[in-house]
XYZ file of C-alpha atoms in Angstrom:
331
model
C 11.873 23.348 11.800
C 9.808 23.990 9.191
C 10.832 23.221 5.282
C 10.724 26.342 2.903
C 9.351 24.780 -0.468
C 8.973 27.322 -3.627
C 6.211 25.988 -5.664
C 7.560 28.006 -8.403
C 10.705 25.997 -8.555
C 9.869 22.809 -10.377
C 11.840 19.523 -8.997
C 13.652 18.923 -12.544
C 16.155 21.412 -12.479
C 16.579 21.329 -16.441
C 13.205 23.345 -17.142
C 13.790 26.621 -17.560
C 10.280 27.591 -18.172
C 6.597 26.346 -18.198
C 6.881 23.785 -15.372
C 5.367 23.979 -11.628
C 5.793 21.524 -8.818
C 2.636 20.321 -7.200
C 2.810 19.795 -3.592
C 0.769 16.899 -3.019
C 0.068 17.701 0.687
C -1.749 21.042 -0.173
C -3.487 19.250 -2.990
C -4.983 16.764 -0.692
C -7.425 19.803 1.034
C -7.746 21.741 -2.211
C -11.606 22.190 -2.633
C -13.492 19.995 -5.128
C -10.200 18.261 -5.603
C -11.635 15.000 -5.113
C -8.238 13.433 -4.478
C -7.481 13.853 -7.913
C -4.169 15.138 -9.827
C -5.818 16.403 -12.852
C -8.424 18.483 -11.438
C -6.030 20.059 -9.156
C -3.674 21.192 -12.129
C -6.883 23.094 -13.250
C -6.347 26.239 -11.121
C -2.916 26.751 -12.918
C -2.767 29.470 -15.691
C -3.602 28.401 -19.200
C -5.711 24.800 -18.110
C -8.778 24.155 -18.688
C -11.113 21.255 -16.886
C -14.079 19.544 -17.777
C -16.973 19.113 -15.207
C -17.736 15.707 -16.184
C -14.092 14.353 -16.135
C -10.804 14.962 -15.242
C -9.756 15.551 -18.918
C -7.452 18.888 -18.953
C -6.574 21.115 -21.868
C -3.854 22.597 -22.148
C -3.576 26.437 -24.182
C -6.322 24.937 -26.203
C -4.995 21.354 -27.050
C -7.113 18.157 -26.671
C -6.499 16.492 -23.398
C -5.002 13.257 -25.052
C -1.936 15.167 -25.765
C -1.166 15.483 -22.260
C 1.384 12.328 -21.222
C 1.553 10.985 -18.014
C 5.057 9.478 -16.592
C 6.035 8.045 -13.236
C 9.177 8.035 -11.906
C 10.800 8.848 -15.360
C 8.787 6.403 -17.242
C 6.023 7.281 -19.541
C 2.879 5.452 -18.590
C -1.041 4.628 -19.738
C -3.439 7.048 -18.995
C -4.036 6.419 -15.133
C -7.609 7.474 -14.900
C -10.440 5.109 -14.536
C -12.594 4.474 -17.451
C -10.284 6.134 -19.204
C -10.609 7.454 -23.093
C -14.455 6.717 -23.007
C -16.180 9.914 -22.006
C -13.117 11.979 -23.535
C -9.856 11.163 -24.981
C -6.836 11.344 -22.596
C -9.430 11.435 -19.343
C -11.287 9.597 -17.566
C -14.005 9.689 -14.502
C -11.497 9.566 -11.447
C -7.642 9.464 -11.044
C -6.327 5.794 -9.840
C -3.334 7.383 -8.172
C -3.845 8.740 -4.715
C -2.381 11.406 -2.789
C -1.374 8.925 -0.137
C 1.522 7.508 -2.335
C 2.073 10.123 -4.856
C 5.227 12.838 -3.998
C 5.660 16.269 -5.382
C 5.356 16.408 -8.408
C 6.042 18.549 -11.764
C 3.732 19.678 -14.179
C 4.835 21.529 -17.573
C 2.702 23.057 -19.645
C 5.133 24.269 -22.275
C 8.830 24.256 -23.433
C 9.877 21.224 -21.791
C 13.606 19.869 -21.221
C 15.412 17.243 -23.928
C 14.080 14.512 -22.018
C 10.616 14.948 -22.544
C 9.195 13.451 -26.032
C 6.028 12.318 -27.417
C 3.840 15.177 -26.090
C 2.610 18.148 -27.475
C 0.484 19.911 -24.844
C 1.979 18.843 -21.466
C 3.714 16.396 -19.218
C 2.923 15.296 -15.994
C 5.443 13.524 -14.382
C 4.700 12.160 -10.882
C 6.891 10.753 -8.302
C 6.106 8.288 -5.911
C 7.087 8.915 -2.280
C 9.094 6.957 -0.023
C 7.488 5.021 3.009
C 8.178 6.000 6.471
C 11.405 4.082 7.377
C 11.322 4.476 11.357
C 7.520 3.577 12.381
C 4.736 1.980 10.434
C 1.497 4.416 10.025
C -1.887 2.542 8.395
C -4.989 5.081 7.181
C -8.695 3.687 6.512
C -10.747 5.798 4.451
C -14.520 5.433 3.687
C -16.814 7.592 1.434
C -18.539 8.063 -1.382
C -15.084 7.328 -4.181
C -14.547 3.980 -2.361
C -12.654 2.150 0.457
C -9.175 3.227 0.784
C -6.390 1.395 2.603
C -2.885 2.626 2.919
C -0.032 1.641 4.407
C 3.783 2.676 5.077
C 6.520 1.617 7.091
C 10.025 -0.317 7.533
C 10.875 -3.030 6.239
C 14.082 -3.234 7.984
C 15.121 -0.764 10.429
C 18.621 -1.966 10.357
C 18.873 -1.199 6.597
C 16.504 1.718 6.241
C 14.335 -0.036 3.692
C 10.742 0.630 3.637
C 7.451 0.269 2.124
C 4.385 2.001 0.755
C 1.159 1.189 -0.421
C -2.340 2.487 -1.123
C -5.783 -0.081 -2.382
C -8.988 1.422 -3.351
C -12.083 -0.381 -4.172
C -15.487 1.802 -5.163
C -18.053 2.232 -3.488
C -20.199 1.538 -6.348
C -18.871 -2.272 -6.633
C -19.318 -2.631 -2.861
C -23.185 -2.274 -3.234
C -23.114 -3.795 -6.099
C -21.931 -7.136 -4.339
C -24.412 -6.406 -1.436
C -27.221 -5.292 -2.801
C -27.160 -7.395 -6.504
C -30.938 -6.322 -7.094
C -30.007 -2.448 -6.193
C -31.030 -0.565 -9.178
C -28.056 2.075 -9.627
C -28.215 2.916 -13.802
C -25.598 -0.019 -14.476
C -22.385 -1.628 -12.670
C -19.643 0.550 -12.047
C -16.951 -1.374 -10.694
C -13.391 -0.283 -10.065
C -10.635 -0.806 -8.246
C -6.408 0.668 -7.884
C -3.131 -0.269 -6.383
C -0.219 1.794 -5.911
C 3.376 0.708 -4.023
C 6.786 1.618 -3.761
C 9.526 -0.417 -1.836
C 12.714 1.259 -1.446
C 16.101 -0.469 -0.280
C 18.888 1.664 -0.078
C 22.520 0.253 0.446
C 25.628 1.391 1.599
C 28.213 0.819 -1.235
C 25.587 -0.332 -4.618
C 23.185 2.999 -4.492
C 19.577 2.686 -4.145
C 16.987 0.279 -5.168
C 13.260 0.919 -5.478
C 10.522 -1.275 -7.058
C 7.342 0.767 -7.981
C 3.700 -0.280 -9.603
C 0.637 1.270 -10.421
C -2.621 -0.599 -11.518
C -6.172 -0.521 -12.020
C -8.993 -3.032 -12.970
C -12.397 -1.241 -14.477
C -15.720 -3.070 -15.199
C -18.781 -1.497 -16.326
C -22.281 -3.079 -17.771
C -25.288 -0.860 -18.580
C -28.722 -1.062 -17.085
C -30.864 -3.118 -19.918
C -34.532 -3.143 -19.652
C -35.523 -6.712 -20.884
C -39.344 -5.226 -21.744
C -39.337 -3.643 -24.492
C -42.645 -2.185 -23.496
C -40.732 -0.193 -20.974
C -38.193 1.324 -23.977
C -38.434 4.933 -24.051
C -35.062 5.975 -25.802
C -33.905 5.201 -29.075
C -30.634 3.289 -26.907
C -32.722 1.557 -24.478
C -32.377 -1.574 -26.993
C -28.543 -1.565 -26.394
C -26.562 -3.934 -24.179
C -23.145 -2.418 -23.696
C -20.401 -3.663 -20.956
C -16.485 -2.783 -21.074
C -13.559 -3.950 -18.787
C -10.252 -1.932 -18.894
C -6.734 -2.679 -17.448
C -4.070 -0.859 -16.544
C -0.664 -1.527 -15.070
C 2.688 -0.338 -14.921
C 5.761 -0.819 -13.094
C 9.572 -0.920 -12.729
C 12.715 -1.511 -11.003
C 14.868 1.964 -10.550
C 18.386 2.064 -9.361
C 20.298 5.493 -8.398
C 23.797 5.511 -7.672
C 25.931 8.864 -6.329
C 29.095 9.282 -6.858
C 31.571 11.405 -4.513
C 32.270 14.100 -7.278
C 28.746 15.496 -7.322
C 27.410 13.127 -9.895
C 24.721 10.306 -9.911
C 23.515 7.730 -12.302
C 19.985 6.862 -12.403
C 18.596 3.621 -14.430
C 15.314 2.367 -14.396
C 13.842 -1.070 -16.440
C 10.057 -1.071 -16.734
C 6.739 -2.329 -18.327
C 3.403 -1.047 -19.001
C 0.284 -2.594 -20.057
C -3.295 -1.590 -21.022
C -6.281 -3.504 -22.386
C -9.702 -2.388 -23.319
C -12.418 -5.023 -23.742
C -16.296 -3.488 -25.053
C -19.101 -4.736 -26.903
C -22.568 -3.762 -27.377
C -25.502 -5.783 -28.374
C -28.645 -4.675 -30.024
C -32.378 -6.169 -29.353
C -35.261 -5.654 -31.293
C -38.922 -5.637 -29.980
C -39.081 -9.549 -30.242
C -35.852 -9.664 -28.104
C -33.794 -11.390 -30.722
C -29.964 -9.685 -30.294
C -27.799 -9.145 -33.139
C -23.922 -8.252 -32.077
C -23.431 -4.399 -32.702
C -19.674 -3.594 -31.488
C -16.633 -5.613 -30.386
C -13.574 -3.877 -29.267
C -10.562 -6.041 -27.863
C -7.109 -3.654 -27.473
C -3.714 -4.209 -25.846
C -0.620 -1.961 -25.740
C 2.413 -3.360 -23.974
C 5.676 -1.060 -23.629
C 9.268 -2.580 -22.497
C 11.107 0.603 -21.036
C 14.974 1.361 -20.447
C 16.162 4.444 -19.529
C 19.087 5.691 -18.211
C 20.366 9.294 -17.126
C 24.111 10.443 -15.702
C 23.638 14.062 -13.718
C 27.162 16.084 -13.131
C 27.042 19.093 -11.349
C 29.990 21.073 -12.242
C 29.296 24.381 -10.290
C 26.767 26.264 -9.375
C 25.707 27.908 -12.683
C 26.505 24.807 -14.847
C 25.118 21.132 -14.975
C 24.743 18.380 -17.530
C 22.447 15.782 -17.882
C 22.823 13.203 -20.443
C 20.897 9.785 -21.125
C 18.878 7.805 -23.389
C 15.309 5.987 -23.508
C 15.209 2.565 -25.320
C 10.826 1.698 -25.954
C 9.775 -1.950 -27.228
C 6.278 -1.188 -28.228
C 4.187 -3.921 -28.965
C 0.163 -3.840 -29.918
C -3.428 -5.584 -30.570
C -6.167 -4.241 -32.045
C -9.638 -5.376 -33.226
C -13.036 -3.402 -33.960
C -15.732 -4.855 -35.372
C -18.750 -2.563 -35.655
C -22.238 -3.211 -37.572
C -22.943 -0.479 -40.179
């Protein structure tokens, strides 16, 4: 038995036009995709990509106008070294096809539930783990050391888990060979997971999360005689943190209706700095950046199917935002 999947039909039934489903199984075999969903959607009509980053422009809009969502919750930019080379993109996605399920990509005409977006929406889903047997995957390549696992938590209750962890190859090489000249230190790691707990009478509970840690330190030459460019006298470093997670409950009624509720939190932080040196190796602070964003989210939707031609979906989202930003730069 083989399923028939219509990629032209999005998962969200409220989408009338401007939406397309991204099949992760096929995406993992996409040539040059680097296991990156943002690069894979560049093949869609109206989407332009950047060769040096995974920022995408939809119908001429800038990449930062794209909204990233996971499990019906808006999340911060899920890319390594995000918003540094290009706003709205990064070097590589922190999301792995090992844990992603089929997802929707919107290029316009969003349903009413999508707000705070201009150019497009990437609505990603995490799939449930195998609840019958354990499966493990180990990969090693230029992107890093990748470990994934899924399996049952309890065969009696059909509970399952799935997770993926990746550590960068460049970070491993810097730890093994500290004196290796790689043009700077580029270190990143990410973790994605989902726990699924179906019950007989209380519905289905799931706990999910995604996170990343990025560290960058430029290669600084401490001999002024070796400086060749105007920026060689700068010593810079940056650290980025991103995390999003939540608890989702879904309950199915007997009359073709369902209630889905999610409580989630997101966090993003960027610490960066640069120091200027003169030819006497006297240092002067040039830039100091410290920004933190935290969101607490509660969302619930009630979906009722009255007939094959009429379905009603009603809900609301509450978002409490907390932020702190400090930027000091020399004139």
